[in-house]
Amino acid sequence: IAKFSKKIGTHGLSTTLGWVKSVRQNSIEYITTRDSVRGWALTTMLVFIPLGIGVMYLAVLFGSSTDRWYMWLPFLAIFLFILTTIIYGFILLVRTDLFRFTNQGIIFDRKHRKVYRQYQHYSGSLWNILTNSKIISCEYEWDLVDAVHYAQCSTNGVNLVTNHHLVFNVRRSATDATVIDQFIIANPIELNEGLVSAMWEHIRRY
């Protein structure tokens, strides 16, 4: 929708919506996820794993109903696929929920005009999930970070829903506008067009 200016105010009020973790003399730290979202992975597991086991049971039931061995092959393939998916999903969800790096913050340092970001990187491979994932720390110049208001529209066939995002694009250099990193602040579900501007105004004023 719009690219925000660092020199011109965008809203008469400013707000954080509770996304600030700590405020220091010359820096302010935002959280990237709320503590209330912990447990979603285990909840998902309780729903989909029994469903997968049910599909496996049906595959065995229908496969055993025939006397021809080659008729087993499609049901055996389904059984093995679901079993592999359940094991992979179980490991992924448990690792995501119970062994997640929690100190993933975004720090705005006004004294040195820097932005610091720390996050946990998953490659998606099974080996990466089983072993220690990378903790990546980034340091950016404030002048190379651009705040943008994005709006994403979706529909379920009945209602039109618009999610608003406060997105920060990081340029490669002052002369190269290539975006090398991108991150957001706040959950889009909590935002509307006015709140995006108010959240950015709080950061800009600080």
mmCIF file of N, CA and C in Angstrom, residues 99-205:
data_model
loop_
_atom_site.group_PDB
_atom_site.id
_atom_site.type_symbol
_atom_site.label_atom_id
_atom_site.label_comp_id
_atom_site.label_asym_id
_atom_site.label_seq_id
_atom_site.Cartn_x
_atom_site.Cartn_y
_atom_site.Cartn_z
ATOM 1 N N PHE A 99 11.515 -27.265 21.575
ATOM 2 C CA PHE A 99 12.949 -26.960 21.498
ATOM 3 C C PHE A 99 13.214 -25.778 20.574
ATOM 4 N N ARG A 100 12.324 -24.808 20.629
ATOM 5 C CA ARG A 100 12.460 -23.629 19.784
ATOM 6 C C ARG A 100 13.275 -22.564 20.494
ATOM 7 N N PHE A 101 14.090 -21.861 19.726
ATOM 8 C CA PHE A 101 14.851 -20.731 20.254
ATOM 9 C C PHE A 101 13.872 -19.599 20.558
ATOM 10 N N THR A 102 13.779 -19.208 21.819
ATOM 11 C CA THR A 102 12.735 -18.271 22.236
ATOM 12 C C THR A 102 13.174 -16.809 22.192
ATOM 13 N N ASN A 103 14.466 -16.551 22.224
ATOM 14 C CA ASN A 103 14.934 -15.168 22.281
ATOM 15 C C ASN A 103 15.140 -14.604 20.870
ATOM 16 N N GLN A 104 14.093 -14.670 20.069
ATOM 17 C CA GLN A 104 14.172 -14.144 18.708
ATOM 18 C C GLN A 104 13.619 -12.722 18.713
ATOM 19 N N GLY A 105 14.500 -11.776 18.814
ATOM 20 C CA GLY A 105 14.076 -10.391 18.938
ATOM 21 C C GLY A 105 14.595 -9.510 17.813
ATOM 22 N N ILE A 106 14.001 -8.338 17.717
ATOM 23 C CA ILE A 106 14.429 -7.305 16.772
ATOM 24 C C ILE A 106 14.710 -6.047 17.587
ATOM 25 N N ILE A 107 15.937 -5.581 17.546
ATOM 26 C CA ILE A 107 16.373 -4.453 18.376
ATOM 27 C C ILE A 107 16.654 -3.246 17.492
ATOM 28 N N PHE A 108 16.062 -2.121 17.854
ATOM 29 C CA PHE A 108 16.318 -0.852 17.171
ATOM 30 C C PHE A 108 17.220 -0.018 18.087
ATOM 31 N N ASP A 109 18.436 0.239 17.644
ATOM 32 C CA ASP A 109 19.445 0.967 18.415
ATOM 33 C C ASP A 109 19.554 2.378 17.836
ATOM 34 N N ARG A 110 19.016 3.359 18.560
ATOM 35 C CA ARG A 110 19.009 4.722 18.027
ATOM 36 C C ARG A 110 20.346 5.430 18.219
ATOM 37 N N LYS A 111 21.151 4.974 19.178
ATOM 38 C CA LYS A 111 22.449 5.608 19.408
ATOM 39 C C LYS A 111 23.395 5.328 18.244
ATOM 40 N N HIS A 112 23.457 4.091 17.811
ATOM 41 C CA HIS A 112 24.343 3.715 16.710
ATOM 42 C C HIS A 112 23.611 3.614 15.374
ATOM 43 N N ARG A 113 22.298 3.886 15.376
ATOM 44 C CA ARG A 113 21.465 3.818 14.163
ATOM 45 C C ARG A 113 21.618 2.454 13.483
ATOM 46 N N LYS A 114 21.371 1.430 14.295
ATOM 47 C CA LYS A 114 21.481 0.056 13.820
ATOM 48 C C LYS A 114 20.181 -0.698 14.121
ATOM 49 N N VAL A 115 19.970 -1.769 13.361
ATOM 50 C CA VAL A 115 18.877 -2.703 13.621
ATOM 51 C C VAL A 115 19.490 -4.083 13.748
ATOM 52 N N TYR A 116 19.198 -4.755 14.852
ATOM 53 C CA TYR A 116 19.730 -6.101 15.093
ATOM 54 C C TYR A 116 18.578 -7.093 15.068
ATOM 55 N N ARG A 117 18.844 -8.202 14.416
ATOM 56 C CA ARG A 117 17.814 -9.245 14.311
ATOM 57 C C ARG A 117 18.446 -10.602 14.584
ATOM 58 N N GLN A 118 17.759 -11.421 15.377
ATOM 59 C CA GLN A 118 18.239 -12.757 15.691
ATOM 60 C C GLN A 118 17.091 -13.744 15.498
ATOM 61 N N TYR A 119 17.362 -14.819 14.748
ATOM 62 C CA TYR A 119 16.298 -15.784 14.482
ATOM 63 C C TYR A 119 16.885 -17.169 14.274
ATOM 64 N N GLN A 120 16.020 -18.159 14.358
ATOM 65 C CA GLN A 120 16.406 -19.559 14.203
ATOM 66 C C GLN A 120 16.082 -20.012 12.791
ATOM 67 N N HIS A 121 17.077 -20.623 12.150
ATOM 68 C CA HIS A 121 16.919 -21.010 10.750
ATOM 69 C C HIS A 121 16.736 -22.515 10.637
ATOM 70 N N TYR A 122 15.657 -22.913 9.937
ATOM 71 C CA TYR A 122 15.420 -24.318 9.620
ATOM 72 C C TYR A 122 15.541 -24.494 8.115
ATOM 73 N N SER A 123 16.313 -25.489 7.695
ATOM 74 C CA SER A 123 16.438 -25.767 6.265
ATOM 75 C C SER A 123 15.308 -26.654 5.767
ATOM 76 N N GLY A 124 14.611 -27.326 6.693
ATOM 77 C CA GLY A 124 13.520 -28.205 6.299
ATOM 78 C C GLY A 124 13.913 -29.655 6.164
ATOM 79 N N SER A 125 15.213 -29.941 6.129
ATOM 80 C CA SER A 125 15.663 -31.323 5.996
ATOM 81 C C SER A 125 15.517 -32.043 7.329
ATOM 82 N N LEU A 126 15.370 -33.365 7.266
ATOM 83 C CA LEU A 126 15.214 -34.159 8.483
ATOM 84 C C LEU A 126 16.460 -34.067 9.347
ATOM 85 N N TRP A 127 17.645 -34.047 8.730
ATOM 86 C CA TRP A 127 18.884 -33.958 9.497
ATOM 87 C C TRP A 127 18.958 -32.641 10.259
ATOM 88 N N ASN A 128 18.521 -31.556 9.623
ATOM 89 C CA ASN A 128 18.535 -30.251 10.274
ATOM 90 C C ASN A 128 17.569 -30.205 11.451
ATOM 91 N N ILE A 129 16.449 -30.915 11.325
ATOM 92 C CA ILE A 129 15.465 -30.937 12.396
ATOM 93 C C ILE A 129 15.977 -31.748 13.579
ATOM 94 N N LEU A 130 16.687 -32.848 13.301
ATOM 95 C CA LEU A 130 17.186 -33.708 14.359
ATOM 96 C C LEU A 130 18.393 -33.114 15.065
ATOM 97 N N THR A 131 19.159 -32.301 14.372
ATOM 98 C CA THR A 131 20.359 -31.708 14.954
ATOM 99 C C THR A 131 20.086 -30.254 15.332
ATOM 100 N N ASN A 132 21.097 -29.592 15.836
ATOM 101 C CA ASN A 132 20.944 -28.196 16.235
ATOM 102 C C ASN A 132 20.811 -27.304 15.011
ATOM 103 N N SER A 133 19.746 -26.519 14.958
ATOM 104 C CA SER A 133 19.554 -25.590 13.853
ATOM 105 C C SER A 133 20.384 -24.330 14.094
ATOM 106 N N LYS A 134 20.569 -23.566 13.037
ATOM 107 C CA LYS A 134 21.421 -22.385 13.114
ATOM 108 C C LYS A 134 20.693 -21.224 13.785
ATOM 109 N N ILE A 135 21.405 -20.502 14.625
ATOM 110 C CA ILE A 135 20.926 -19.246 15.181
ATOM 111 C C ILE A 135 21.650 -18.136 14.436
ATOM 112 N N ILE A 136 20.921 -17.351 13.691
ATOM 113 C CA ILE A 136 21.511 -16.327 12.833
ATOM 114 C C ILE A 136 21.294 -14.949 13.452
ATOM 115 N N SER A 137 22.366 -14.199 13.578
ATOM 116 C CA SER A 137 22.309 -12.827 14.083
ATOM 117 C C SER A 137 22.675 -11.870 12.944
ATOM 118 N N CYS A 138 21.846 -10.861 12.751
ATOM 119 C CA CYS A 138 22.043 -9.903 11.658
ATOM 120 C C CYS A 138 22.157 -8.484 12.220
ATOM 121 N N GLU A 139 22.964 -7.690 11.559
ATOM 122 C CA GLU A 139 23.126 -6.285 11.923
ATOM 123 C C GLU A 139 22.956 -5.448 10.663
ATOM 124 N N TYR A 140 22.037 -4.474 10.720
ATOM 125 C CA TYR A 140 21.748 -3.655 9.552
ATOM 126 C C TYR A 140 21.859 -2.171 9.899
ATOM 127 N N GLU A 141 22.224 -1.388 8.913
ATOM 128 C CA GLU A 141 22.213 0.061 9.054
ATOM 129 C C GLU A 141 20.773 0.557 8.976
ATOM 130 N N TRP A 142 20.413 1.453 9.881
ATOM 131 C CA TRP A 142 19.050 1.977 9.912
ATOM 132 C C TRP A 142 18.678 2.641 8.594
ATOM 133 N N ASP A 143 19.632 3.312 7.957
ATOM 134 C CA ASP A 143 19.347 4.011 6.704
ATOM 135 C C ASP A 143 19.049 3.055 5.557
ATOM 136 N N LEU A 144 19.401 1.778 5.708
ATOM 137 C CA LEU A 144 19.150 0.791 4.649
ATOM 138 C C LEU A 144 17.896 -0.036 4.912
ATOM 139 N N VAL A 145 17.191 0.270 5.985
ATOM 140 C CA VAL A 145 15.965 -0.461 6.334
ATOM 141 C C VAL A 145 14.757 0.393 5.974
ATOM 142 N N ASP A 146 13.885 -0.137 5.141
ATOM 143 C CA ASP A 146 12.689 0.581 4.693
ATOM 144 C C ASP A 146 11.442 -0.094 5.248
ATOM 145 N N ALA A 147 10.568 0.694 5.848
ATOM 146 C CA ALA A 147 9.310 0.179 6.372
ATOM 147 C C ALA A 147 8.224 0.312 5.311
ATOM 148 N N VAL A 148 7.498 -0.780 5.112
ATOM 149 C CA VAL A 148 6.473 -0.822 4.068
ATOM 150 C C VAL A 148 5.190 -1.402 4.652
ATOM 151 N N HIS A 149 4.076 -0.846 4.221
ATOM 152 C CA HIS A 149 2.759 -1.370 4.607
ATOM 153 C C HIS A 149 2.249 -2.247 3.472
ATOM 154 N N TYR A 150 2.151 -3.543 3.755
ATOM 155 C CA TYR A 150 1.609 -4.494 2.792
ATOM 156 C C TYR A 150 0.211 -4.902 3.225
ATOM 157 N N ALA A 151 -0.671 -5.126 2.261
ATOM 158 C CA ALA A 151 -2.012 -5.635 2.523
ATOM 159 C C ALA A 151 -2.250 -6.861 1.651
ATOM 160 N N GLN A 152 -2.720 -7.925 2.261
ATOM 161 C CA GLN A 152 -2.976 -9.173 1.552
ATOM 162 C C GLN A 152 -4.447 -9.521 1.686
ATOM 163 N N CYS A 153 -5.124 -9.662 0.561
ATOM 164 C CA CYS A 153 -6.554 -9.958 0.545
ATOM 165 C C CYS A 153 -6.780 -11.428 0.227
ATOM 166 N N SER A 154 -7.698 -12.031 0.923
ATOM 167 C CA SER A 154 -8.063 -13.422 0.677
ATOM 168 C C SER A 154 -9.553 -13.580 0.905
ATOM 169 N N THR A 155 -10.115 -14.638 0.353
ATOM 170 C CA THR A 155 -11.543 -14.882 0.495
ATOM 171 C C THR A 155 -11.816 -16.367 0.641
ATOM 172 N N ASN A 156 -12.848 -16.687 1.359
ATOM 173 C CA ASN A 156 -13.290 -18.070 1.498
ATOM 174 C C ASN A 156 -14.522 -18.352 0.653
ATOM 175 N N GLY A 157 -14.816 -17.440 -0.260
ATOM 176 C CA GLY A 157 -15.993 -17.579 -1.103
ATOM 177 C C GLY A 157 -17.191 -16.811 -0.592
ATOM 178 N N VAL A 158 -17.131 -16.416 0.675
ATOM 179 C CA VAL A 158 -18.233 -15.665 1.284
ATOM 180 C C VAL A 158 -17.761 -14.297 1.765
ATOM 181 N N ASN A 159 -16.673 -14.297 2.520
ATOM 182 C CA ASN A 159 -16.155 -13.063 3.101
ATOM 183 C C ASN A 159 -14.788 -12.714 2.513
ATOM 184 N N LEU A 160 -14.523 -11.429 2.425
ATOM 185 C CA LEU A 160 -13.226 -10.935 1.983
ATOM 186 C C LEU A 160 -12.451 -10.468 3.202
ATOM 187 N N VAL A 161 -11.264 -11.044 3.405
ATOM 188 C CA VAL A 161 -10.441 -10.729 4.569
ATOM 189 C C VAL A 161 -9.158 -10.049 4.103
ATOM 190 N N THR A 162 -8.804 -8.955 4.766
ATOM 191 C CA THR A 162 -7.580 -8.230 4.440
ATOM 192 C C THR A 162 -6.649 -8.262 5.638
ATOM 193 N N ASN A 163 -5.457 -8.805 5.447
ATOM 194 C CA ASN A 163 -4.431 -8.826 6.485
ATOM 195 C C ASN A 163 -3.403 -7.741 6.202
ATOM 196 N N HIS A 164 -3.136 -6.924 7.195
ATOM 197 C CA HIS A 164 -2.185 -5.826 7.036
ATOM 198 C C HIS A 164 -0.856 -6.202 7.699
ATOM 199 N N HIS A 165 0.250 -5.925 7.010
ATOM 200 C CA HIS A 165 1.580 -6.306 7.475
ATOM 201 C C HIS A 165 2.465 -5.072 7.584
ATOM 202 N N LEU A 166 3.194 -4.980 8.696
ATOM 203 C CA LEU A 166 4.259 -3.981 8.823
ATOM 204 C C LEU A 166 5.565 -4.685 8.479
ATOM 205 N N VAL A 167 6.057 -4.451 7.271
ATOM 206 C CA VAL A 167 7.199 -5.181 6.726
ATOM 207 C C VAL A 167 8.411 -4.257 6.666
ATOM 208 N N PHE A 168 9.563 -4.812 6.984
ATOM 209 C CA PHE A 168 10.819 -4.068 6.897
ATOM 210 C C PHE A 168 11.705 -4.743 5.855
ATOM 211 N N ASN A 169 12.026 -3.999 4.796
ATOM 212 C CA ASN A 169 12.921 -4.475 3.746
ATOM 213 C C ASN A 169 14.320 -3.921 3.980
ATOM 214 N N VAL A 170 15.313 -4.771 3.829
ATOM 215 C CA VAL A 170 16.704 -4.367 4.024
ATOM 216 C C VAL A 170 17.390 -4.322 2.662
ATOM 217 N N ARG A 171 17.876 -3.131 2.286
ATOM 218 C CA ARG A 171 18.583 -2.974 1.008
ATOM 219 C C ARG A 171 20.056 -3.372 1.136
ATOM 220 N N ARG A 172 20.636 -3.795 0.026
ATOM 221 C CA ARG A 172 22.035 -4.231 0.039
ATOM 222 C C ARG A 172 22.973 -3.083 0.365
ATOM 223 N N SER A 173 22.737 -1.918 -0.227
ATOM 224 C CA SER A 173 23.591 -0.753 0.033
ATOM 225 C C SER A 173 22.811 0.502 -0.340
ATOM 226 N N ALA A 174 23.441 1.648 -0.127
ATOM 227 C CA ALA A 174 22.780 2.914 -0.462
ATOM 228 C C ALA A 174 22.589 3.083 -1.956
ATOM 229 N N THR A 175 23.405 2.389 -2.749
ATOM 230 C CA THR A 175 23.307 2.503 -4.212
ATOM 231 C C THR A 175 22.682 1.281 -4.864
ATOM 232 N N ASP A 176 22.443 0.231 -4.083
ATOM 233 C CA ASP A 176 21.861 -1.000 -4.611
ATOM 234 C C ASP A 176 20.579 -1.294 -3.841
ATOM 235 N N ALA A 177 19.440 -1.215 -4.521
ATOM 236 C CA ALA A 177 18.141 -1.375 -3.866
ATOM 237 C C ALA A 177 17.701 -2.829 -3.755
ATOM 238 N N THR A 178 18.596 -3.761 -4.045
ATOM 239 C CA THR A 178 18.246 -5.175 -3.933
ATOM 240 C C THR A 178 17.927 -5.523 -2.475
ATOM 241 N N VAL A 179 16.776 -6.164 -2.245
ATOM 242 C CA VAL A 179 16.358 -6.543 -0.899
ATOM 243 C C VAL A 179 17.072 -7.833 -0.506
ATOM 244 N N ILE A 180 17.875 -7.760 0.562
ATOM 245 C CA ILE A 180 18.644 -8.926 1.003
ATOM 246 C C ILE A 180 18.010 -9.610 2.212
ATOM 247 N N ASP A 181 17.085 -8.936 2.868
ATOM 248 C CA ASP A 181 16.396 -9.554 3.999
ATOM 249 C C ASP A 181 15.073 -8.833 4.199
ATOM 250 N N GLN A 182 14.166 -9.531 4.875
ATOM 251 C CA GLN A 182 12.837 -8.969 5.110
ATOM 252 C C GLN A 182 12.285 -9.565 6.400
ATOM 253 N N PHE A 183 11.685 -8.740 7.224
ATOM 254 C CA PHE A 183 11.075 -9.228 8.449
ATOM 255 C C PHE A 183 9.859 -8.378 8.776
ATOM 256 N N ILE A 184 8.984 -8.926 9.601
ATOM 257 C CA ILE A 184 7.767 -8.225 9.980
ATOM 258 C C ILE A 184 7.726 -8.060 11.494
ATOM 259 N N ILE A 185 6.927 -7.127 11.927
ATOM 260 C CA ILE A 185 6.681 -6.908 13.348
ATOM 261 C C ILE A 185 5.178 -6.975 13.574
ATOM 262 N N ALA A 186 4.777 -7.719 14.597
ATOM 263 C CA ALA A 186 3.377 -7.905 14.994
ATOM 264 C C ALA A 186 2.693 -8.927 14.096
ATOM 265 N N ASN A 187 1.629 -9.489 14.644
ATOM 266 C CA ASN A 187 0.825 -10.468 13.918
ATOM 267 C C ASN A 187 -0.164 -9.720 13.033
ATOM 268 N N PRO A 188 -0.189 -10.032 11.732
ATOM 269 C CA PRO A 188 -1.115 -9.326 10.825
ATOM 270 C C PRO A 188 -2.576 -9.422 11.249
ATOM 271 N N ILE A 189 -2.938 -10.478 11.984
ATOM 272 C CA ILE A 189 -4.321 -10.633 12.416
ATOM 273 C C ILE A 189 -4.721 -9.514 13.376
ATOM 274 N N GLU A 190 -3.748 -8.973 14.113
ATOM 275 C CA GLU A 190 -4.025 -7.931 15.103
ATOM 276 C C GLU A 190 -4.047 -6.530 14.503
ATOM 277 N N LEU A 191 -3.643 -6.393 13.258
ATOM 278 C CA LEU A 191 -3.445 -5.072 12.671
ATOM 279 C C LEU A 191 -4.566 -4.694 11.709
ATOM 280 N N ASN A 192 -4.766 -3.402 11.590
ATOM 281 C CA ASN A 192 -5.555 -2.840 10.506
ATOM 282 C C ASN A 192 -4.753 -1.707 9.888
ATOM 283 N N GLU A 193 -5.331 -1.009 8.956
ATOM 284 C CA GLU A 193 -4.560 0.015 8.239
ATOM 285 C C GLU A 193 -4.048 1.103 9.175
ATOM 286 N N GLY A 194 -4.858 1.513 10.137
ATOM 287 C CA GLY A 194 -4.441 2.562 11.055
ATOM 288 C C GLY A 194 -3.400 2.084 12.057
ATOM 289 N N LEU A 195 -3.529 0.852 12.538
ATOM 290 C CA LEU A 195 -2.583 0.344 13.520
ATOM 291 C C LEU A 195 -1.203 0.112 12.927
ATOM 292 N N VAL A 196 -1.136 -0.255 11.652
ATOM 293 C CA VAL A 196 0.171 -0.397 11.004
ATOM 294 C C VAL A 196 0.912 0.937 11.029
ATOM 295 N N SER A 197 0.226 2.004 10.678
ATOM 296 C CA SER A 197 0.845 3.337 10.693
ATOM 297 C C SER A 197 1.221 3.753 12.112
ATOM 298 N N ALA A 198 0.368 3.423 13.096
ATOM 299 C CA ALA A 198 0.652 3.802 14.477
ATOM 300 C C ALA A 198 1.851 3.035 15.034
ATOM 301 N N MET A 199 1.984 1.762 14.670
ATOM 302 C CA MET A 199 3.141 0.987 15.129
ATOM 303 C C MET A 199 4.426 1.513 14.511
ATOM 304 N N TRP A 200 4.380 1.817 13.227
ATOM 305 C CA TRP A 200 5.559 2.385 12.582
ATOM 306 C C TRP A 200 5.895 3.740 13.187
ATOM 307 N N GLU A 201 4.885 4.538 13.530
ATOM 308 C CA GLU A 201 5.120 5.865 14.106
ATOM 309 C C GLU A 201 5.856 5.745 15.435
ATOM 310 N N HIS A 202 5.542 4.716 16.230
ATOM 311 C CA HIS A 202 6.246 4.517 17.492
ATOM 312 C C HIS A 202 7.723 4.250 17.258
ATOM 313 N N ILE A 203 8.028 3.401 16.273
ATOM 314 C CA ILE A 203 9.426 3.091 15.963
ATOM 315 C C ILE A 203 10.121 4.319 15.390
ATOM 316 N N ARG A 204 9.449 5.018 14.503
ATOM 317 C CA ARG A 204 10.063 6.198 13.868
ATOM 318 C C ARG A 204 10.388 7.267 14.902
ATOM 319 N N ARG A 205 9.475 7.531 15.825
ATOM 320 C CA ARG A 205 9.731 8.553 16.838
ATOM 321 C C ARG A 205 10.859 8.140 17.780
#
